[in-house]
PDB file of C-alpha atoms in Angstrom:
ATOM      1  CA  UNK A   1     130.652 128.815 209.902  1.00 49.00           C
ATOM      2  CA  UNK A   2     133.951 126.965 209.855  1.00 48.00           C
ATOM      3  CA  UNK A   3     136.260 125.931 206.772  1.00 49.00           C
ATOM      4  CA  UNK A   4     138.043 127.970 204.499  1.00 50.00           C
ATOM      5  CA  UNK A   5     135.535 128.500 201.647  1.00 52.00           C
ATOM      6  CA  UNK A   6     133.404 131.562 201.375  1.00 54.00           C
ATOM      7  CA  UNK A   7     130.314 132.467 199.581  1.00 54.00           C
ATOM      8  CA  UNK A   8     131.275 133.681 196.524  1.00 50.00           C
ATOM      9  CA  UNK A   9     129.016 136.825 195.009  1.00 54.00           C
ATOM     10  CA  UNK A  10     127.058 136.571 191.822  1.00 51.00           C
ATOM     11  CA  UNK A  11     128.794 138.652 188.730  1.00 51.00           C
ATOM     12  CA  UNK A  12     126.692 141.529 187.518  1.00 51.00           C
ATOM     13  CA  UNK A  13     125.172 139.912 184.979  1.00 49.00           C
ATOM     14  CA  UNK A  14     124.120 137.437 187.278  1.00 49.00           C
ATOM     15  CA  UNK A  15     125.392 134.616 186.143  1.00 51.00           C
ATOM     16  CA  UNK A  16     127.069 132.211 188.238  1.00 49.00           C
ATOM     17  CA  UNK A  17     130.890 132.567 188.167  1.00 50.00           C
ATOM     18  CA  UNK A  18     132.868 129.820 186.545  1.00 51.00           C
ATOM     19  CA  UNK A  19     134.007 127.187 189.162  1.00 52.00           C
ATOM     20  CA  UNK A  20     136.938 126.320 187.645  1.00 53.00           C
ATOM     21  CA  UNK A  21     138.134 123.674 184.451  1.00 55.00           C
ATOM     22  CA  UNK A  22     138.361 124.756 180.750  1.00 57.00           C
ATOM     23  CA  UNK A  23     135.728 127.250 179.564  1.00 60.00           C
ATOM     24  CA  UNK A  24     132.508 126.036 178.025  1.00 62.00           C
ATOM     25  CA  UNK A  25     133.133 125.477 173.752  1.00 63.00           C
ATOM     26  CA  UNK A  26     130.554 127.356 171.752  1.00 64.00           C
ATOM     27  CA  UNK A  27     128.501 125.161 169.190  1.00 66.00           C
ATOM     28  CA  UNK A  28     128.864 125.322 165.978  1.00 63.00           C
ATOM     29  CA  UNK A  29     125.673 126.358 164.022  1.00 62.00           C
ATOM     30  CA  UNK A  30     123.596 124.323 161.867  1.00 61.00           C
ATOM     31  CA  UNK A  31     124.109 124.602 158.049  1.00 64.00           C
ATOM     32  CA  UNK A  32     121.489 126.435 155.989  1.00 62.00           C
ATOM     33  CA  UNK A  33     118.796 124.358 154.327  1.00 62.00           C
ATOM     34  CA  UNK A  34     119.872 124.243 150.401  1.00 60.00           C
ATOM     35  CA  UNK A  35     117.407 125.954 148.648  1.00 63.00           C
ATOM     36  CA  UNK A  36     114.760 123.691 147.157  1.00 63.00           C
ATOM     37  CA  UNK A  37     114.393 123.652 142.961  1.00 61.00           C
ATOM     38  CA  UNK A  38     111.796 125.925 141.668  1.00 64.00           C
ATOM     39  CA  UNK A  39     108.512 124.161 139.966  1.00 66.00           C
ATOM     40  CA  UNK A  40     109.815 124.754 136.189  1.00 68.00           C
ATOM     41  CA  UNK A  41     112.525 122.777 137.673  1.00 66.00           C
ATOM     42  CA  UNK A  42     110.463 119.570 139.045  1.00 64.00           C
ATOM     43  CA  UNK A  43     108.621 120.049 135.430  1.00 69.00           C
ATOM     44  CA  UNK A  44     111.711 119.374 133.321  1.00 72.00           C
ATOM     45  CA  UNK A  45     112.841 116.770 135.150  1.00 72.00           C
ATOM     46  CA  UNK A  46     109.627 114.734 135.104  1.00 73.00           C
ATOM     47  CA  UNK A  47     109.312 115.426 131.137  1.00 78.00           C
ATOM     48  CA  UNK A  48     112.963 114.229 130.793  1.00 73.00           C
ATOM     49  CA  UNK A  49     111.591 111.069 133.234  1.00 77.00           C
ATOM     50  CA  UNK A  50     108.461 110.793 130.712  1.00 75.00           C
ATOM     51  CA  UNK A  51     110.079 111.200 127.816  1.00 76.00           C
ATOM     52  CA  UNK A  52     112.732 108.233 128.444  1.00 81.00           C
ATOM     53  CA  UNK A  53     110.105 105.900 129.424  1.00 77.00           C
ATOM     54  CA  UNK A  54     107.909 106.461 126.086  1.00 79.00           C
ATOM     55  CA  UNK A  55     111.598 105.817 124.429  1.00 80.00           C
ATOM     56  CA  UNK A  56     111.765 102.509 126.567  1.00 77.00           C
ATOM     57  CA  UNK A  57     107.961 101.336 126.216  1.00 79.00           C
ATOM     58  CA  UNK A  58     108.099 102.095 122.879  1.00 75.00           C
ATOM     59  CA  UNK A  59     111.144 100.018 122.031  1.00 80.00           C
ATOM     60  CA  UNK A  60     109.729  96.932 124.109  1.00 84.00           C
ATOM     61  CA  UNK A  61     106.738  97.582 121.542  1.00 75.00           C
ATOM     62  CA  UNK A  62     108.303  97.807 118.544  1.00 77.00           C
ATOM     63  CA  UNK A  63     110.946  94.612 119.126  1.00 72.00           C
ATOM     64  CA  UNK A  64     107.937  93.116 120.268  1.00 70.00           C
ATOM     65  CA  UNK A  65     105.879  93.468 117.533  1.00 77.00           C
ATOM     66  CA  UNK A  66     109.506  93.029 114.748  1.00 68.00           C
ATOM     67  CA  UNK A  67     109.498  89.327 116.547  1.00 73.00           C
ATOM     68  CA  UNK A  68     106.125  88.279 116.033  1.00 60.00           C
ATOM     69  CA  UNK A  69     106.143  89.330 112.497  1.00 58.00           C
ATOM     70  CA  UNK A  70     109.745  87.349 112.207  1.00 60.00           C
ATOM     71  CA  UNK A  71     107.988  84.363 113.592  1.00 61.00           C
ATOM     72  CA  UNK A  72     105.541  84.592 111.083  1.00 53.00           C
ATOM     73  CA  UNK A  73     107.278  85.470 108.077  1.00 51.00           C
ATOM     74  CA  UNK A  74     109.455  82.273 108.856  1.00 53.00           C
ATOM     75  CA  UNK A  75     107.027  79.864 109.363  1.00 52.00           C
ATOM     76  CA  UNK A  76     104.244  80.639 106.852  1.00 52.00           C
ATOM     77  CA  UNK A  77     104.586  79.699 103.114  1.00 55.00           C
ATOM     78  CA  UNK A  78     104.352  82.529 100.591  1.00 62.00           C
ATOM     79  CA  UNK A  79     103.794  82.515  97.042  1.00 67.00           C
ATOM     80  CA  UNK A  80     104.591  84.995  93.620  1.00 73.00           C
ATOM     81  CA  UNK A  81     104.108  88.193  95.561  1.00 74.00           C
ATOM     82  CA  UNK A  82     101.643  87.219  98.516  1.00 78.00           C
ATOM     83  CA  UNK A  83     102.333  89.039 101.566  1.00 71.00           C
ATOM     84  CA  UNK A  84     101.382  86.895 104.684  1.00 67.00           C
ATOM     85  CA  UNK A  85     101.295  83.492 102.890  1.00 78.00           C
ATOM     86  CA  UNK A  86      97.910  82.151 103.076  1.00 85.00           C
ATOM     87  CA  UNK A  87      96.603  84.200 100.003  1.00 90.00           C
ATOM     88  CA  UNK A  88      93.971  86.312 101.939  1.00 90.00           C
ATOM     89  CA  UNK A  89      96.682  89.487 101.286  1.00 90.00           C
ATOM     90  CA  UNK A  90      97.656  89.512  97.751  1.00 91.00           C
ATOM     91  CA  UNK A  91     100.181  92.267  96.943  1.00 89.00           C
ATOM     92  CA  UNK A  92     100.279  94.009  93.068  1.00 89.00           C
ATOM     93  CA  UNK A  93     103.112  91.763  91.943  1.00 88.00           C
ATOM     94  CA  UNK A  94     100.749  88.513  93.155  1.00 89.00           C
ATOM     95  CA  UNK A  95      97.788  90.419  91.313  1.00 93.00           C
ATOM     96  CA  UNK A  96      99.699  90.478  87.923  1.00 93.00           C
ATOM     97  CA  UNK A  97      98.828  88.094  85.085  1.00 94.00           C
ATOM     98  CA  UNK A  98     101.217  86.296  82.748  1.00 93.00           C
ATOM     99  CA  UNK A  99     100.058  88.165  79.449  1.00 95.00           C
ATOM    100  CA  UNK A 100     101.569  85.649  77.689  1.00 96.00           C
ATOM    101  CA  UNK A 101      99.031  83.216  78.708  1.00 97.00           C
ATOM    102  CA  UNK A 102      96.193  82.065  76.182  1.00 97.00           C
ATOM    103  CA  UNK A 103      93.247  84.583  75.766  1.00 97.00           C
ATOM    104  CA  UNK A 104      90.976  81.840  77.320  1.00 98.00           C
ATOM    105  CA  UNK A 105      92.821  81.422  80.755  1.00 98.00           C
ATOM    106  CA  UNK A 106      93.363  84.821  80.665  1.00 98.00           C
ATOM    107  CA  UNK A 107      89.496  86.019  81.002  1.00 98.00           C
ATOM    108  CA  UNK A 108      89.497  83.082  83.231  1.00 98.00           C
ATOM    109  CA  UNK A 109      91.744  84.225  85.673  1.00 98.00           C
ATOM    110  CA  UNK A 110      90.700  88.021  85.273  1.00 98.00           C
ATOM    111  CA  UNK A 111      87.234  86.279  86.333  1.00 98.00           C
ATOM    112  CA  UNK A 112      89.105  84.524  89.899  1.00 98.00           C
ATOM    113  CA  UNK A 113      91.250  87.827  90.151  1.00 97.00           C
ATOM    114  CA  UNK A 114      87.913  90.501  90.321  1.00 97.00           C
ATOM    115  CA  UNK A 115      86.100  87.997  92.471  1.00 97.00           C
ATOM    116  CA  UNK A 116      88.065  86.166  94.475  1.00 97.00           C
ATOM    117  CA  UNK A 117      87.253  88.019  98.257  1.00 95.00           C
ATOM    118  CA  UNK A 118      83.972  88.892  96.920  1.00 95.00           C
ATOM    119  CA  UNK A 119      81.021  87.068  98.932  1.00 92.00           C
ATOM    120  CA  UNK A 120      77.763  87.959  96.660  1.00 93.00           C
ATOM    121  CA  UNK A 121      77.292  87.089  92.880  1.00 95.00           C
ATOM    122  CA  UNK A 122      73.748  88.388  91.410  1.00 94.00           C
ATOM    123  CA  UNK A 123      74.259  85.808  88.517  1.00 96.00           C
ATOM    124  CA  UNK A 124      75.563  82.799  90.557  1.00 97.00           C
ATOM    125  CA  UNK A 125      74.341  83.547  93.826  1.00 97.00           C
ATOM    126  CA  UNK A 126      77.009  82.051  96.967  1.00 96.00           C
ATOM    127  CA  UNK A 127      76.732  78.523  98.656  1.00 96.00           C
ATOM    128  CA  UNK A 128      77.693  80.219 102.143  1.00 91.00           C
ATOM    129  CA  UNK A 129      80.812  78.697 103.325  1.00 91.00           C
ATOM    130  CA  UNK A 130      80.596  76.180 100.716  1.00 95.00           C
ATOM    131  CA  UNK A 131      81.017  78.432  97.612  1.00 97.00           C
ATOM    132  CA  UNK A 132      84.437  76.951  95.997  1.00 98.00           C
ATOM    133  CA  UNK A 133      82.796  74.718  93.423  1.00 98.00           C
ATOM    134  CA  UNK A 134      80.605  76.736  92.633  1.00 98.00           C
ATOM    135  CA  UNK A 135      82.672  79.726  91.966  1.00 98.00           C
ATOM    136  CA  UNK A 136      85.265  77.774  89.954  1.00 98.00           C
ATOM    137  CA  UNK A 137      82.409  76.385  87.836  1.00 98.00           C
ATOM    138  CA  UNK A 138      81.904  80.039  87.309  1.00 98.00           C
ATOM    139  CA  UNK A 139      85.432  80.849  86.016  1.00 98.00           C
ATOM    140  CA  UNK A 140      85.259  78.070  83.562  1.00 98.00           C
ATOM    141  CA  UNK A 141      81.995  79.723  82.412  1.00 98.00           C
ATOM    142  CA  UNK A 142      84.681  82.661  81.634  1.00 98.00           C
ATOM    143  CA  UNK A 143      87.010  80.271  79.651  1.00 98.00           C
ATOM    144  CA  UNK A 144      84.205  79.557  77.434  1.00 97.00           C
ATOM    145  CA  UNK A 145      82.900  76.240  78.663  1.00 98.00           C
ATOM    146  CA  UNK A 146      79.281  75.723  78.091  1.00 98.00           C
ATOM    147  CA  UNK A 147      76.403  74.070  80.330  1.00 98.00           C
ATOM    148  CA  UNK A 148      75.535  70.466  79.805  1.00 97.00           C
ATOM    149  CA  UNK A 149      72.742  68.226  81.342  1.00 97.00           C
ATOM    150  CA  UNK A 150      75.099  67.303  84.213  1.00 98.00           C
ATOM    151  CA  UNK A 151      77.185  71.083  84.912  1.00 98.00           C
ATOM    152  CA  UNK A 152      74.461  73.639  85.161  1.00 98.00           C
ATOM    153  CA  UNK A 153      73.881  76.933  86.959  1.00 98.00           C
ATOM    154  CA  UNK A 154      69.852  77.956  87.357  1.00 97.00           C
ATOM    155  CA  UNK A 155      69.852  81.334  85.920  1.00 93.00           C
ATOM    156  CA  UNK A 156      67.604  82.864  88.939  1.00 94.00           C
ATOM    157  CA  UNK A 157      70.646  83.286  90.602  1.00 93.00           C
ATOM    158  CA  UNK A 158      69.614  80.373  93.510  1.00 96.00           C
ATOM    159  CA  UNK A 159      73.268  79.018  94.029  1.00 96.00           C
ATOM    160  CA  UNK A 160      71.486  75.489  95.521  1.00 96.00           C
ATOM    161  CA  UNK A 161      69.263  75.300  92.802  1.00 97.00           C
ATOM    162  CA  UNK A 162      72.264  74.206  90.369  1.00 98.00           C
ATOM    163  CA  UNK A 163      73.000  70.749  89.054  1.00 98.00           C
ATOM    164  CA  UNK A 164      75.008  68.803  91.843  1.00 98.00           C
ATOM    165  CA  UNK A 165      78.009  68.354  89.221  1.00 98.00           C
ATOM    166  CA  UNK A 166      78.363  72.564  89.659  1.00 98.00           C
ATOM    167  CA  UNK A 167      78.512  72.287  93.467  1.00 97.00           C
ATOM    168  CA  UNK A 168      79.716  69.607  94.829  1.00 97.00           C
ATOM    169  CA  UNK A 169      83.716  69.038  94.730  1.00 98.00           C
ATOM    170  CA  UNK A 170      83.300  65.124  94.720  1.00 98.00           C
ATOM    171  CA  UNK A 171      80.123  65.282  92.078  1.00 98.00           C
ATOM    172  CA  UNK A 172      82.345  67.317  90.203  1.00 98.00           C
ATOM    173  CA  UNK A 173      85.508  65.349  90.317  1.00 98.00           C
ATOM    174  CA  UNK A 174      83.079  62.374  89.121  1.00 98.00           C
ATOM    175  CA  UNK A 175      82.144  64.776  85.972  1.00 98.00           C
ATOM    176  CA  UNK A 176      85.116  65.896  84.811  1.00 98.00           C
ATOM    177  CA  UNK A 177      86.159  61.871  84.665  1.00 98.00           C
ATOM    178  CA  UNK A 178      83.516  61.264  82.597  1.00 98.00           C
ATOM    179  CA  UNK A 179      84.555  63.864  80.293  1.00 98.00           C
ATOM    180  CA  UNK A 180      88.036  63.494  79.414  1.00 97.00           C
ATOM    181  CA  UNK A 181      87.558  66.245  75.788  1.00 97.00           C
ATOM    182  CA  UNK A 182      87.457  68.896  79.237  1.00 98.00           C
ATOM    183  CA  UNK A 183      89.720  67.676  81.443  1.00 98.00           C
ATOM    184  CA  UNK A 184      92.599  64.937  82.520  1.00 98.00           C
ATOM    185  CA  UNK A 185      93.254  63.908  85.936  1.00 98.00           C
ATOM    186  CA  UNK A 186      97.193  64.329  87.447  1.00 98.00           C
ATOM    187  CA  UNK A 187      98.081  63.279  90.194  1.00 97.00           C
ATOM    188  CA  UNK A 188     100.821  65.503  93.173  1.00 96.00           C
ATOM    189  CA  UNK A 189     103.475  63.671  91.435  1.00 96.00           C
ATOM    190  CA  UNK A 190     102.887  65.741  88.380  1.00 97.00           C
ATOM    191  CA  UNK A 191     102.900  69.393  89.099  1.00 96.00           C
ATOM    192  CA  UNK A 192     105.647  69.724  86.326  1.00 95.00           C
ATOM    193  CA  UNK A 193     102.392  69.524  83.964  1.00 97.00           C
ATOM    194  CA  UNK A 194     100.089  71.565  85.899  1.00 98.00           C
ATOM    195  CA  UNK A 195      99.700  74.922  84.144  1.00 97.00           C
ATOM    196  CA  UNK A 196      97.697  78.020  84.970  1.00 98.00           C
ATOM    197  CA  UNK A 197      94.089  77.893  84.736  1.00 98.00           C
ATOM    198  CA  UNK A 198      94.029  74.346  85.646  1.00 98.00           C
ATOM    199  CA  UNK A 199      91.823  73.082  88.841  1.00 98.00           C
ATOM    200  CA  UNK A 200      93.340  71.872  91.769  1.00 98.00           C
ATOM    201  CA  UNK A 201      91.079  70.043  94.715  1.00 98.00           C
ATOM    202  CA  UNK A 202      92.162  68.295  97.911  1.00 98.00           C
ATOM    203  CA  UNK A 203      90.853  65.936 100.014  1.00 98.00           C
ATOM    204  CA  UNK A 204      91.782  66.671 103.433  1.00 96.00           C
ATOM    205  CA  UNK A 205      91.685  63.289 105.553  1.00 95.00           C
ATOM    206  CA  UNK A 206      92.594  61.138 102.766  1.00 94.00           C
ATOM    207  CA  UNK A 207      89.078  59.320 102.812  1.00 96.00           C
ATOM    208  CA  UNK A 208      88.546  59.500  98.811  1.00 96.00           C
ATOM    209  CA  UNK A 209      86.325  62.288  98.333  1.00 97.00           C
ATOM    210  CA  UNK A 210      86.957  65.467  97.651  1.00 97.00           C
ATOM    211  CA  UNK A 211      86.824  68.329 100.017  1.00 97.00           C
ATOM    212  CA  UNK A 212      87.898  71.850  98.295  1.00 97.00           C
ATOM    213  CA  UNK A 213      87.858  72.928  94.415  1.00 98.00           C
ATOM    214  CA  UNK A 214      90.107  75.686  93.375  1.00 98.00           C
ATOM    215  CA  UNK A 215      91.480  77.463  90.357  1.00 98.00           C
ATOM    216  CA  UNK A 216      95.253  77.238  89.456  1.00 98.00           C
ATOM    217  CA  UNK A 217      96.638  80.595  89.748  1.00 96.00           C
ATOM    218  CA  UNK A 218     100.835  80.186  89.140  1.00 95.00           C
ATOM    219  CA  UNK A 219     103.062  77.355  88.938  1.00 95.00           C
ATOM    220  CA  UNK A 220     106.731  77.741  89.437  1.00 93.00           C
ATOM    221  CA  UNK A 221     109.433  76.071  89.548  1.00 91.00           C
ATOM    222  CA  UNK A 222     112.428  77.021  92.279  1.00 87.00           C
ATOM    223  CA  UNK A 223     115.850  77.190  92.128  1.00 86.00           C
ATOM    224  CA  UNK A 224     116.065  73.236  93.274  1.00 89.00           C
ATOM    225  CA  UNK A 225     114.280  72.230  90.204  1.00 89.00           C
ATOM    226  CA  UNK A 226     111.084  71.998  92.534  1.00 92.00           C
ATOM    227  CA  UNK A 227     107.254  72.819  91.683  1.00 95.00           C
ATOM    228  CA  UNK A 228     105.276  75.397  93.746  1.00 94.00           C
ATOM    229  CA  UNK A 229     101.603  75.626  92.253  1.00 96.00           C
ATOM    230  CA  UNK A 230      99.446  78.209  94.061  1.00 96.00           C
ATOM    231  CA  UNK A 231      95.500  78.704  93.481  1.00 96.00           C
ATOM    232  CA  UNK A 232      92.970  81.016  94.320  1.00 97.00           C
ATOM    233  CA  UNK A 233      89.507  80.298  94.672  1.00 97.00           C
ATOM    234  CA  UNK A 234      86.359  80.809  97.437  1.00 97.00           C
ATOM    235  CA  UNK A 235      86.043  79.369 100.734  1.00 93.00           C
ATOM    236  CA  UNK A 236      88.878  80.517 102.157  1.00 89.00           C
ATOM    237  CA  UNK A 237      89.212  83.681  99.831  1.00 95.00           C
ATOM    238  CA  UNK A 238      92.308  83.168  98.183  1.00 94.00           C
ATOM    239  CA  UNK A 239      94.355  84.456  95.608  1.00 96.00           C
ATOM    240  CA  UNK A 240      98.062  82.624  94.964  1.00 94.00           C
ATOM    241  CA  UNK A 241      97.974  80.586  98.372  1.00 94.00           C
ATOM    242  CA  UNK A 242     100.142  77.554  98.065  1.00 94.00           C
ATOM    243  CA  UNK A 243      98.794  73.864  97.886  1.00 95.00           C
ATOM    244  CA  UNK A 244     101.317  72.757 100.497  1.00 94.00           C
ATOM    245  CA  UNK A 245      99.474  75.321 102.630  1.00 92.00           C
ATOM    246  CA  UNK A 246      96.651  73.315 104.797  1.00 88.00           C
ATOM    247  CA  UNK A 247      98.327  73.325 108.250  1.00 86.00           C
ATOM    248  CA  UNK A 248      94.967  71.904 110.098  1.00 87.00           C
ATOM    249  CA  UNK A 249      94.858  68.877 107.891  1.00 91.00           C
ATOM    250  CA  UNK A 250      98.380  66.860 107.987  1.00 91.00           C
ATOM    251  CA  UNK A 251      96.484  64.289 105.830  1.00 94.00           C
ATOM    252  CA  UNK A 252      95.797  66.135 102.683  1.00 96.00           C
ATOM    253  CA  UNK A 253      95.890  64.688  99.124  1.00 97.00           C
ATOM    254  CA  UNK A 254      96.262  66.901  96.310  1.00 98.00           C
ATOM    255  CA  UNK A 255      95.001  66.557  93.122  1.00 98.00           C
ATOM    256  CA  UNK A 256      94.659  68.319  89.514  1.00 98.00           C
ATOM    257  CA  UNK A 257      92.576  68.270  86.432  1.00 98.00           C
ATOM    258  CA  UNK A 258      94.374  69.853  82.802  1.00 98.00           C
ATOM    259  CA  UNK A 259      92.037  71.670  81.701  1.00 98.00           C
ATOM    260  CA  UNK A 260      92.324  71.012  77.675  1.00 95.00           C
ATOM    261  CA  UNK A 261      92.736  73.773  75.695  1.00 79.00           C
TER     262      UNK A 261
END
């Protein structure tokens, strides 16, 4: 064999011997794995994940709901003490009575104020959705007025068996103009002589007869020097709902009777 190199023996360990260069750099090791949390660990944090987002829903909830009732509150009219403004939610202070009122009105509108939301009568029987006539025929019974041959109730109780002048809100707006000794007519203009006790009825499309009948519960007057009267009566129960209250019928007339006395 020719050239200068020679075989060159294996070391003991029988590795090969290092041919030369800068010796091989050991790598470093890999870090440890961090330990991983413990389960009561995982727990709190997914309470403390739970727990913020019932805090969160519930606050989405609550402004939520503190809008809607805003919304309400601003737009719907309220009366003396009504809570919700059209009269179906009467609150004590809408429930009180002037005590100074006469003794007749007041067993009058005791009478409206026991059975206003009350849908049966034994006595007077109920005209199913129809029933505001006839109930505040019934109040007037209270104030001491007394059947005629035109106003009549049939004492069996049969709400359609009574005279058409106790039913009907036109029939009965005819009656009560043919009896002037029970009642005067005013007109929207004159709610500064509307008093308590007094009947209110409305004709909703403005086409001359009358559609509701209802019984004067409070007139007041505002700061402006303005009249709010409010009524209660049947069909819608109501107790203190404002006349200016009839949202589905832009075309409403109002109208009142003085009841003498």
């Amino acid at each position: 064999m020719s050239g200068t190199d020679e075989p060159v023996e294996p070391s003991e360990e029988g590795e090969a011997p290092e041919q030369g260069g800068l010796p091989e750099t050991p790598r470093p090791a890999a870090p440890a794995p961090a330990p991983r949390p413990g389960r009561e660990v995982y727990l709190r944090r997914r309470i403390a994940v739970g727990a913020v987002l019932v805090v969160v829903l519930g606050l989405i909830v609550w402004g939520g709901i503190a809008l809607v009732t805003a919304i309400i509150a601003a737009n719907a009219p309220t009366g003396p003490g009504t809570q919700g403004g059209d009269g179906s939610h009467p609150n004590a202070a809408a429930l009180e009575l002037d005590p100074e009122l006469p003794a007749d009105v007041l067993r009058q509108l005791e009478y409206v104020r026991e059975h206003w939301d009350s849908d049966e009568s034994e006595r007077y029987g109920v005209l199913g959705v129809d029933d505001c006539v006839n109930f505040t025929s019934q109040s007037l019974i209270e104030r001491g007025w007394l059947p005629d041959e035109e106003w009549w109730y049939s004492e069996d109780g049969d709400a359609y068996a009574h005279s058409p002048a106790w039913r009907s809100s036109t029939l009965f707006r005819d009656y009560l103009a043919a009896h002037p000794e029970r009642a005067t007519p005013l007109s929207d203009a004159q709610r500064a002589q509307v008093k308590p006790g007094d009947i209110v009825q409305f004709d909703w499309d403005a086409s001359g007869d009358r559609d509701h009948t209802a019984i004067v519960t409070a007139v007041i007057e505002n700061d402006e020097g303005e009249v709010d009267v409010y009524y209660g009566g049947h069909t819608d129960a109501t107790w203190d709902r404002s006349v200016d209250d009839h949202p589905n019928h832009p075309e409403t007339e109002v109208f009142y009777w003085s009841v003498a006395g």
